[in-house]
Coordinates of C-alpha atoms (C1' of nucleotides) in Angstrom, one line a residue:
Chain A
M1 CA 160.9 43.7 48.8
K2 CA 163.6 42.0 50.9
V3 CA 162.6 39.3 53.2
L4 CA 164.5 37.3 55.9
F5 CA 163.4 33.8 56.9
V6 CA 164.6 32.8 60.4
E7 CA 163.9 29.1 60.4
D8 CA 165.9 26.0 61.4
E9 CA 164.2 23.4 59.2
P10 CA 166.1 23.3 56.0
V11 CA 163.2 21.8 54.1
L12 CA 160.9 24.6 55.1
I13 CA 163.5 27.2 54.3
E14 CA 163.9 25.8 50.9
E15 CA 160.2 25.7 50.3
M16 CA 159.7 29.3 51.4
V17 CA 162.6 30.7 49.6
D18 CA 161.6 28.9 46.4
Y19 CA 158.1 30.0 46.6
F20 CA 158.6 33.6 47.6
S21 CA 161.4 34.1 45.1
T22 CA 159.0 33.3 42.3
Q23 CA 156.6 35.8 43.9
G24 CA 159.2 38.5 43.3
Y25 CA 160.6 38.8 46.8
L26 CA 164.3 39.1 47.5
C27 CA 164.8 36.2 49.9
E28 CA 167.5 35.5 52.5
S29 CA 167.5 33.0 55.3
A30 CA 169.1 32.4 58.7
S31 CA 168.9 29.0 60.4
T32 CA 170.1 29.9 63.9
Y33 CA 169.5 32.6 66.4
A34 CA 173.1 33.8 66.2
R35 CA 173.1 34.0 62.5
A36 CA 169.8 35.8 62.5
E37 CA 171.0 38.3 65.0
E38 CA 174.0 39.0 62.9
K39 CA 172.1 39.5 59.7
I40 CA 169.5 41.7 61.4
E41 CA 172.3 44.0 62.7
T42 CA 174.1 44.1 59.4
Y43 CA 171.4 44.3 56.8
N44 CA 168.0 45.9 56.3
Y45 CA 164.9 43.9 55.6
D46 CA 161.4 44.9 54.7
I47 CA 159.9 41.9 56.4
V48 CA 161.4 39.3 58.8
I49 CA 159.6 35.9 59.4
I50 CA 160.7 34.4 62.7
D51 CA 160.3 30.9 63.9
I52 CA 160.1 31.0 67.7
G53 CA 161.6 27.6 68.3
L54 CA 165.2 27.9 67.2
P55 CA 168.0 25.5 68.3
D56 CA 170.1 28.2 70.1
G57 CA 167.5 30.6 71.5
S58 CA 163.9 31.8 71.4
G59 CA 163.0 33.8 68.3
M60 CA 160.9 35.9 70.6
N61 CA 164.1 37.7 71.7
L62 CA 164.8 38.7 68.1
I63 CA 161.7 40.9 67.9
P64 CA 163.0 43.9 69.8
R65 CA 166.2 43.7 67.9
V66 CA 164.5 43.9 64.6
S67 CA 162.4 46.9 65.8
R68 CA 165.4 48.6 67.2
S69 CA 167.5 48.2 64.0
S70 CA 164.6 49.4 61.8
E71 CA 161.2 50.6 62.7
E72 CA 159.9 50.0 59.2
T73 CA 160.5 46.3 59.2
G74 CA 157.4 44.1 59.4
I75 CA 157.6 41.1 61.7
V76 CA 155.7 37.8 61.3
I77 CA 156.1 35.1 64.0
V78 CA 155.8 31.5 63.2
S79 CA 155.3 28.9 66.0
A80 CA 154.7 25.2 66.2
K81 CA 152.2 25.4 69.0
N82 CA 149.0 27.4 68.8
S83 CA 149.6 29.0 72.2
L84 CA 147.6 32.1 73.0
T85 CA 150.2 33.4 75.4
D86 CA 153.0 33.0 72.8
K87 CA 150.8 34.9 70.3
L88 CA 150.1 37.7 72.7
E89 CA 153.6 37.9 73.9
G90 CA 154.8 38.1 70.3
L91 CA 152.3 40.8 69.3
N92 CA 153.1 42.7 72.5
L93 CA 156.8 42.7 71.6
G94 CA 156.0 44.3 68.4
A95 CA 155.3 41.6 65.9
D96 CA 152.7 42.4 63.2
D97 CA 151.3 39.0 62.6
Y98 CA 151.3 35.4 63.9
L99 CA 151.1 32.1 62.2
T100 CA 150.8 28.6 63.5
K101 CA 152.7 25.6 62.1
P102 CA 152.0 23.8 59.9
F103 CA 150.8 26.4 57.4
Y104 CA 150.5 26.7 53.7
V105 CA 152.9 29.0 52.0
E106 CA 149.9 30.5 50.2
E107 CA 148.6 31.6 53.6
L108 CA 151.9 33.1 54.6
N109 CA 151.9 34.8 51.2
A110 CA 148.4 36.2 52.0
R111 CA 149.7 37.6 55.3
L112 CA 152.8 39.1 53.8
H113 CA 150.6 40.7 51.2
A114 CA 148.4 42.1 53.9
L115 CA 151.4 43.4 55.8
Y116 CA 152.8 44.9 52.6
R117 CA 149.5 46.6 52.0
R118 CA 149.4 48.0 55.5
K119 CA 153.0 49.1 55.4
M120 CA 153.3 50.7 52.0
L121 CA 150.0 50.7 50.2
K122 CA 148.2 51.8 53.3
G123 CA 145.0 50.1 52.3
N124 CA 145.1 51.2 48.7
R125 CA 145.5 48.9 45.7
H126 CA 147.7 51.4 43.9
I127 CA 150.6 53.5 44.8
I128 CA 150.0 57.1 43.7
F129 CA 152.3 60.0 43.6
D130 CA 151.4 63.1 41.6
D131 CA 150.2 61.9 38.2
F132 CA 152.0 58.6 38.5
V133 CA 150.3 55.3 39.4
I134 CA 152.1 52.1 40.3
D135 CA 150.1 48.9 40.1
P136 CA 152.1 46.2 42.0
L137 CA 150.0 43.4 40.6
S138 CA 150.6 44.2 37.0
K139 CA 154.0 45.7 37.9
T140 CA 153.4 48.7 35.8
L141 CA 154.0 52.4 36.1
S142 CA 151.8 54.8 34.3
F143 CA 151.7 58.6 34.0
K144 CA 148.2 60.0 33.2
N145 CA 147.0 56.5 32.1
K146 CA 149.9 56.1 29.8
E147 CA 152.2 53.2 30.6
I148 CA 155.9 53.9 31.2
S149 CA 158.0 50.8 30.6
L150 CA 160.5 50.1 33.3
T151 CA 163.1 47.4 33.5
K152 CA 163.1 45.1 36.6
K153 CA 165.9 46.9 38.3
E154 CA 164.3 50.3 37.6
Y155 CA 161.0 49.1 39.0
Q156 CA 162.7 47.7 42.2
L157 CA 164.6 50.9 42.6
L158 CA 161.5 53.0 42.3
L159 CA 159.7 50.9 44.9
Y160 CA 162.6 51.3 47.2
F161 CA 162.5 55.0 46.8
I162 CA 158.8 55.1 47.4
V163 CA 159.1 53.2 50.7
N164 CA 161.8 55.6 51.7
K165 CA 160.1 58.7 50.4
E166 CA 161.6 62.0 51.7
R167 CA 164.5 60.1 53.3
V168 CA 168.1 60.0 52.1
V169 CA 169.0 56.5 51.0
S170 CA 172.7 55.7 50.6
K171 CA 174.1 53.9 47.7
P172 CA 175.1 50.9 49.7
S173 CA 171.6 50.5 51.1
I174 CA 170.2 50.7 47.6
A175 CA 172.6 48.1 46.4
E176 CA 171.7 45.9 49.4
H177 CA 168.0 46.1 48.7
I178 CA 168.3 45.4 45.1
W179 CA 171.0 42.8 44.9
G180 CA 170.8 41.3 48.4
D181 CA 173.8 40.3 50.4
Y182 CA 175.4 38.5 47.5
F183 CA 176.4 42.0 46.6
D184 CA 180.1 42.3 47.2
Q185 CA 181.1 45.3 49.2
S186 CA 184.3 45.5 47.1
D187 CA 182.3 46.0 44.0
N188 CA 182.0 49.5 42.9
F189 CA 178.6 51.0 42.7
D190 CA 178.7 51.9 39.0
A191 CA 175.7 49.8 38.3
V192 CA 173.6 51.7 40.8
Y193 CA 174.5 54.9 39.2
V194 CA 173.4 53.7 35.8
H195 CA 170.1 52.3 36.9
L196 CA 169.4 55.4 39.0
M197 CA 170.1 57.7 36.1
N198 CA 167.9 55.7 33.8
L199 CA 165.0 55.8 36.2
R200 CA 165.6 59.4 36.9
K201 CA 165.6 60.2 33.2
K202 CA 162.4 58.2 32.5
L203 CA 160.5 60.0 35.3
N204 CA 161.8 63.3 34.2
Q205 CA 161.1 62.8 30.5
T206 CA 157.5 62.0 31.2
S207 CA 156.6 64.5 33.8
G208 CA 159.2 67.2 33.5
K209 CA 159.9 67.0 37.2
D210 CA 163.0 65.9 39.1
Y211 CA 161.9 63.4 41.7
I212 CA 165.3 62.1 42.7
K213 CA 167.6 64.6 44.3
T214 CA 171.3 64.0 44.8
V215 CA 172.6 64.5 48.3
Y216 CA 176.2 64.8 47.6
G217 CA 178.3 62.3 49.5
M218 CA 175.3 60.7 51.3
G219 CA 172.9 59.3 48.7
Y220 CA 169.7 60.3 47.1
R221 CA 166.3 61.6 48.2
F222 CA 163.0 60.9 46.5
S223 CA 160.3 63.4 47.0
A224 CA 156.7 63.5 45.7
A225 CA 153.2 64.5 46.7
Chain B
M1 CA 131.8 37.9 39.1
K2 CA 128.9 38.5 41.4
V3 CA 129.4 38.0 45.1
L4 CA 127.1 38.1 48.1
F5 CA 128.4 38.7 51.6
V6 CA 126.1 37.4 54.4
E7 CA 127.5 39.1 57.4
D8 CA 126.1 41.1 60.3
E9 CA 129.1 43.1 61.4
P10 CA 128.8 46.4 59.4
V11 CA 132.5 47.2 59.7
L12 CA 133.4 43.8 58.2
I13 CA 130.9 44.2 55.4
E14 CA 132.3 47.5 54.5
E15 CA 135.8 46.3 54.5
M16 CA 135.0 43.3 52.3
V17 CA 132.8 45.2 49.9
D18 CA 135.4 48.0 49.6
Y19 CA 138.2 45.5 49.0
F20 CA 136.5 43.2 46.6
S21 CA 135.0 46.0 44.6
T22 CA 138.5 47.2 43.8
Q23 CA 139.4 43.6 42.9
G24 CA 136.7 43.8 40.2
Y25 CA 134.0 41.8 41.9
L26 CA 130.4 42.9 41.8
C27 CA 129.5 43.0 45.5
E28 CA 126.3 42.8 47.4
S29 CA 125.6 42.2 51.1
A30 CA 122.9 40.9 53.4
S31 CA 123.1 41.5 57.1
T32 CA 120.4 39.1 58.4
Y33 CA 119.4 35.5 57.7
A34 CA 116.0 36.6 56.4
R35 CA 117.5 39.1 54.0
A36 CA 120.0 36.7 52.8
E37 CA 117.4 34.0 52.1
E38 CA 115.4 36.5 50.1
K39 CA 118.4 37.6 48.0
I40 CA 119.5 34.0 47.3
E41 CA 116.0 33.1 46.1
T42 CA 115.7 36.2 43.9
Y43 CA 119.1 36.6 42.4
N44 CA 122.0 34.6 41.1
Y45 CA 125.5 34.8 42.6
D46 CA 128.8 33.3 41.6
I47 CA 129.9 33.1 45.1
V48 CA 128.2 33.5 48.5
I49 CA 130.3 34.1 51.6
I50 CA 128.3 33.1 54.7
D51 CA 128.9 34.0 58.3
I52 CA 127.6 31.2 60.5
G53 CA 126.6 33.4 63.5
L54 CA 123.8 35.6 62.3
P55 CA 121.4 37.4 64.7
D56 CA 118.3 35.6 63.4
G57 CA 119.5 32.1 62.5
S58 CA 122.4 30.0 61.7
G59 CA 124.1 30.6 58.3
M60 CA 124.5 26.9 58.1
N61 CA 120.9 26.6 57.0
L62 CA 121.5 28.8 54.1
I63 CA 123.9 26.4 52.5
P64 CA 121.3 24.0 51.1
R65 CA 119.2 26.9 49.9
V66 CA 122.1 28.3 47.9
S67 CA 122.9 24.9 46.4
R68 CA 119.2 24.4 45.5
S69 CA 118.8 27.7 43.8
S70 CA 121.9 27.3 41.8
E71 CA 124.4 24.4 41.7
E72 CA 127.0 26.7 40.2
T73 CA 127.3 29.0 43.1
G74 CA 130.5 28.7 45.2
I75 CA 130.0 28.8 49.0
V76 CA 132.5 30.0 51.6
I77 CA 131.7 29.7 55.2
V78 CA 133.1 32.1 57.8
S79 CA 132.9 31.4 61.5
A80 CA 134.1 33.0 64.7
K81 CA 135.1 29.8 66.3
N82 CA 137.6 27.4 64.9
S83 CA 135.4 24.4 65.5
L84 CA 136.2 21.3 63.6
T85 CA 132.6 20.0 63.8
D86 CA 131.4 23.3 62.4
K87 CA 133.8 23.0 59.6
L88 CA 133.0 19.4 58.8
E89 CA 129.2 20.1 59.0
G90 CA 129.6 23.1 56.6
L91 CA 131.6 21.2 54.1
N92 CA 129.2 18.3 54.3
L93 CA 126.3 20.5 53.5
G94 CA 128.0 21.6 50.4
A95 CA 130.3 24.5 51.2
D96 CA 133.4 24.8 49.2
D97 CA 135.7 26.4 51.7
Y98 CA 135.9 27.4 55.3
L99 CA 137.5 30.4 57.0
T100 CA 137.9 31.3 60.7
K101 CA 137.5 34.8 62.0
P102 CA 139.3 37.0 62.2
F103 CA 140.9 36.8 58.8
Y104 CA 142.6 39.1 56.3
V105 CA 140.6 40.1 53.3
E106 CA 143.7 39.1 51.4
E107 CA 143.3 35.5 52.6
L108 CA 139.6 35.4 51.6
N109 CA 140.7 36.8 48.3
A110 CA 143.1 34.0 47.8
R111 CA 140.4 31.5 48.6
L112 CA 137.9 33.1 46.2
H113 CA 140.6 33.0 43.6
A114 CA 141.2 29.3 44.1
L115 CA 137.4 28.6 44.2
Y116 CA 136.9 30.6 41.0
R117 CA 139.6 28.5 39.4
R118 CA 138.1 25.2 40.6
K119 CA 134.6 26.3 39.5
M120 CA 135.8 27.4 36.1
L121 CA 137.5 24.1 35.4
K122 CA 134.4 22.1 35.9
G123 CA 131.5 24.5 35.8
N124 CA 129.5 24.9 32.6
R125 CA 129.5 28.6 32.5
H126 CA 131.2 30.2 29.5
I127 CA 134.2 32.4 29.9
I128 CA 134.2 35.3 27.4
F129 CA 136.9 37.7 26.5
D130 CA 136.6 39.9 23.4
D131 CA 135.3 37.6 20.6
F132 CA 136.7 34.5 22.3
V133 CA 134.5 32.0 24.2
I134 CA 135.8 29.3 26.4
D135 CA 133.5 26.4 27.2
P136 CA 135.0 24.7 30.3
L137 CA 132.7 21.7 29.9
S138 CA 134.0 20.7 26.5
K139 CA 137.3 22.4 27.2
T140 CA 137.2 24.2 23.9
L141 CA 138.0 27.7 22.7
S142 CA 136.2 29.4 19.9
F143 CA 136.5 32.7 18.1
K144 CA 133.3 34.1 16.6
N145 CA 131.7 30.6 16.8
K146 CA 134.6 29.0 15.0
E147 CA 136.5 26.5 17.1
I148 CA 140.2 26.9 17.8
S149 CA 141.8 23.6 18.6
L150 CA 144.0 23.8 21.7
T151 CA 146.2 21.1 23.2
K152 CA 145.6 20.3 26.9
K153 CA 148.6 22.3 28.0
E154 CA 147.7 25.3 25.9
Y155 CA 144.2 25.1 27.4
Q156 CA 145.5 25.0 31.0
L157 CA 147.8 27.8 30.3
L158 CA 145.1 29.9 28.9
L159 CA 142.9 29.3 31.9
Y160 CA 145.7 30.2 34.2
F161 CA 146.2 33.4 32.4
I162 CA 142.4 34.2 32.5
V163 CA 142.3 33.6 36.2
N164 CA 145.3 36.0 36.6
K165 CA 144.2 38.5 34.1
E166 CA 146.2 41.8 34.2
R167 CA 148.6 40.3 36.6
V168 CA 152.2 39.4 36.0
V169 CA 152.7 35.7 36.4
S170 CA 156.2 34.4 36.7
K171 CA 157.5 31.4 34.8
P172 CA 158.0 29.3 37.9
S173 CA 154.4 29.9 39.0
I174 CA 153.1 29.0 35.6
A175 CA 155.1 25.8 35.7
E176 CA 153.9 25.0 39.2
H177 CA 150.3 25.5 38.2
I178 CA 150.5 23.4 35.1
W179 CA 152.9 20.6 36.2
G180 CA 152.1 20.6 39.9
D181 CA 154.3 20.0 42.8
Y182 CA 156.6 17.5 41.3
F183 CA 157.9 20.1 39.0
D184 CA 161.6 20.3 39.7
Q185 CA 163.0 23.7 40.3
S186 CA 166.2 22.7 38.6
D187 CA 164.4 21.9 35.4
N188 CA 164.7 24.5 32.9
F189 CA 161.6 26.2 31.7
D190 CA 161.9 25.5 28.0
A191 CA 158.7 23.6 27.9
V192 CA 156.9 26.7 29.3
Y193 CA 158.3 28.8 26.6
V194 CA 157.2 26.4 23.9
H195 CA 153.6 26.1 25.0
L196 CA 153.4 29.7 25.7
M197 CA 154.5 30.6 22.2
N198 CA 152.2 28.1 20.7
L199 CA 149.2 29.5 22.6
R200 CA 150.3 33.1 21.8
K201 CA 150.6 32.2 18.2
K202 CA 147.1 30.7 18.0
L203 CA 145.4 33.6 19.7
N204 CA 147.3 36.0 17.5
Q205 CA 146.6 34.2 14.3
T206 CA 142.9 34.1 14.8
S207 CA 142.3 37.5 16.3
G208 CA 145.3 39.6 15.1
K209 CA 145.7 40.8 18.7
D210 CA 148.5 40.2 21.1
Y211 CA 147.0 39.1 24.4
I212 CA 150.1 37.9 26.2
K213 CA 152.8 40.5 26.9
T214 CA 156.2 39.6 28.0
V215 CA 157.4 41.4 31.1
Y216 CA 161.1 40.9 30.7
G217 CA 162.7 39.2 33.6
M218 CA 159.4 39.0 35.5
G219 CA 157.0 36.9 33.6
Y220 CA 154.0 37.4 31.3
R221 CA 150.8 39.4 31.5
F222 CA 147.5 38.5 29.9
S223 CA 145.1 41.4 29.1
A224 CA 141.7 41.3 27.6
A225 CA 138.4 43.0 27.8
Chain C
dT1 C1' 192.2 81.0 45.7
dT2 C1' 193.9 77.4 43.5
dT3 C1' 194.6 72.6 43.4
dA4 C1' 193.7 68.1 44.4
dA5 C1' 190.6 64.5 45.6
dT6 C1' 186.3 62.7 45.7
dT7 C1' 181.9 61.8 44.1
dC8 C1' 178.6 62.0 40.6
dT9 C1' 176.8 62.1 35.6
dT10 C1' 176.6 60.4 31.2
dT11 C1' 177.7 57.6 27.3
dA12 C1' 178.8 53.7 24.7
dG13 C1' 179.5 49.2 24.1
dA14 C1' 180.6 44.5 26.1
dA15 C1' 178.8 40.8 28.7
dT16 C1' 175.1 38.5 30.4
dT17 C1' 170.6 37.0 30.9
dT18 C1' 166.3 36.1 29.2
dC19 C1' 163.3 35.2 25.5
dT20 C1' 161.9 33.4 20.8
dT21 C1' 161.8 30.1 17.5
dT22 C1' 162.6 25.9 15.2
dA23 C1' 163.2 21.1 14.6
dG24 C1' 163.4 16.7 16.0
dA25 C1' 163.2 13.1 19.7
dA26 C1' 160.5 11.1 23.3
dT27 C1' 156.2 10.2 25.1
dC28 C1' 151.4 9.2 25.4
dA29 C1' 146.6 8.1 23.9
dG30 C1' 143.7 5.9 20.9
Chain D
dC1 C1' 151.0 1.1 15.4
dT2 C1' 149.9 5.8 14.4
dG3 C1' 149.2 10.4 15.1
dA4 C1' 149.2 14.0 18.2
dT5 C1' 151.2 16.1 21.9
dT6 C1' 154.9 17.2 24.8
dC7 C1' 159.5 17.9 25.8
dT8 C1' 164.5 18.8 24.8
dA9 C1' 168.0 21.1 22.8
dA10 C1' 170.1 24.5 20.5
dA11 C1' 170.9 28.6 17.9
dG12 C1' 169.8 33.2 17.3
dA13 C1' 167.5 37.6 18.8
dA14 C1' 166.5 40.9 22.0
dA15 C1' 166.6 43.3 26.1
dT16 C1' 168.7 44.2 30.2
dT17 C1' 172.6 44.7 33.1
dC18 C1' 177.1 45.8 33.9
dT19 C1' 181.7 47.8 33.0
dA20 C1' 184.6 51.2 31.9
dA21 C1' 186.0 55.6 31.0
dA22 C1' 185.8 60.4 30.4
dG23 C1' 184.0 64.7 31.9
dA24 C1' 181.4 67.6 35.3
dA25 C1' 180.3 69.0 39.8
dT26 C1' 181.3 69.3 44.6
dT27 C1' 184.1 69.2 48.5
dA28 C1' 188.4 69.3 51.0
dA29 C1' 193.1 70.7 51.3
dA30 C1' 197.0 73.4 50.3

DNA sequence: TTTAATTCTTTAGAATTTCTTTAGAATCAG
DNA sequence: CTGATTCTAAAGAAATTCTAAAGAATTAAA
C-alpha cells in the first residue's frame, strides 16, 4: 500500500509518515505543489492525501492529475477550513474523502482503512481467490484453512498482484510499489525475480495451480477466480 | 462483546450489524426509543450506541437509564448535527464518546476499540482466555486460580495484545501504546523485546502454549481462544 | 535457419536485517 | 536503603533479502 502525502507543514508530514509507516504503509511525501505534480506523474500511488492550501498552488488542481495518471488511486483531501463548497468541489473533482484540519491521525487512518476496503476489499473483511484467503489484519494467507507462511516481501507482492488482478504489471512498477522511490533505477531487478519466484512456488506448491503468468518482455499477470 | 445499536435508519442498522458481526461483536438493535428502553432494562450490554434523533423521543434520555441499569456499559452517542451543546450534554450525562453522522463504520470501530480498552483497564469484569483470567481491578493474571505475577509493563503489554487479538501489531505501535507519545522514534526498541520475551516466557512456562507469534519484519500476533 | 541478444528461471550462498537472550547498570518505589 | 523493575548493551541466532551466476526460454537479427 503506497501512499503519498502532499502537505507543506513539516511537523505534520513527519507525524503522518511516522504513524503510517508503523501501520505498514509505504509512505512518501511532497511539500510543494510542483514536487507533488512531479511525483504523481512519475510514480504510482494507491492513495494520495492532498492538503488544499499549498504554498505554490491549490491542491485542488492536483485531483484531476491524479485521476488522469491512474484511475485506481484513492484521493483524500485535507483542508484547514471546514468549507462546504471546498468539500463539494473536491468531491466533485473526484476525491474519495474529505477531512478537516486539525485531525487525529487515527481518524485519517480510519478513513484510509475505509477507502482501502472500498477499493480492494469491496466491503469484505477478507480477500478471497479460489481456495485462498487473505486476512489483512492478521497478515496471513491460508489455503483451505491451512496457513501458508509468507515473508513480508512475498506478502506485499501478492497484494500488489491482487490489486492488479488480470493486468500485466511490469517489473519496474512492482519494484516501485515494494521498495518505493528509493529504489534505484540503475539497480537490476534480480531481487524482484527471486521474490516473485518464491511466491509463485508457494502458491503453486499448495494449490497445484499457476497464478502468475509471465508475459515475456512486459511483466507478469496474476489471474484467479 | 455484546453491543446494542439504537438507530432508526434501517440501512444504517444493517450496515453496522453486518460490519460489527464480522468483527466478532454480538450485535443487537432497537429502532425506537421505546424498544431501546425495554431492551436496556431487560438485558445487559457491554456497549450501547445511541442515535440522538429517534422518532419517538430523544436518545439523550436513554443515557441515564443505561448508566443506572449497568455502570459498566459503555455509551457512544451518534448525532446528525455537529452541535457542540449536544456533544457536551451527552458527555455530561455520562456518555463515553460522541460521533457525528455521517460516519464510517471503520471510525466507529476505532472508537469502540478505544472504549473497550479504557473500560477494560478500569472495569471490574474479568477477561478470560483459555485457562487464564485477568482481573483488571487488581491487575493480576491467574492460570487455573493460581496467580502469575506480572510486572506493570508486562501487564500493559498483555492487555494491548488482548485488545488486538489475532492482529499483527508492530513494534512501534506497541512502544507507542506502552510508553506514550514521548517515545522517541530514534530510540531503539530493545526494551520492547525484553518485556515481550519476559511475558512470552511467563505465559509459556505456566501453560505450555505459545500465545505470541513473531511475524518476522512486521510485528507480533497474539492468538487465544 | 541459425545465431546472437535479451529476458527469464533457478539455485546457492553472502550480506543484511531482525529477533532472541543474557547480564548487568540504572532507575524507581516502598 | 533495599529490592524489584526497567532499560541498555551486546553477542549470537535466525530469517529474510539480495547478489551473482549459470542455464533455459524467447525473441530478434543475420
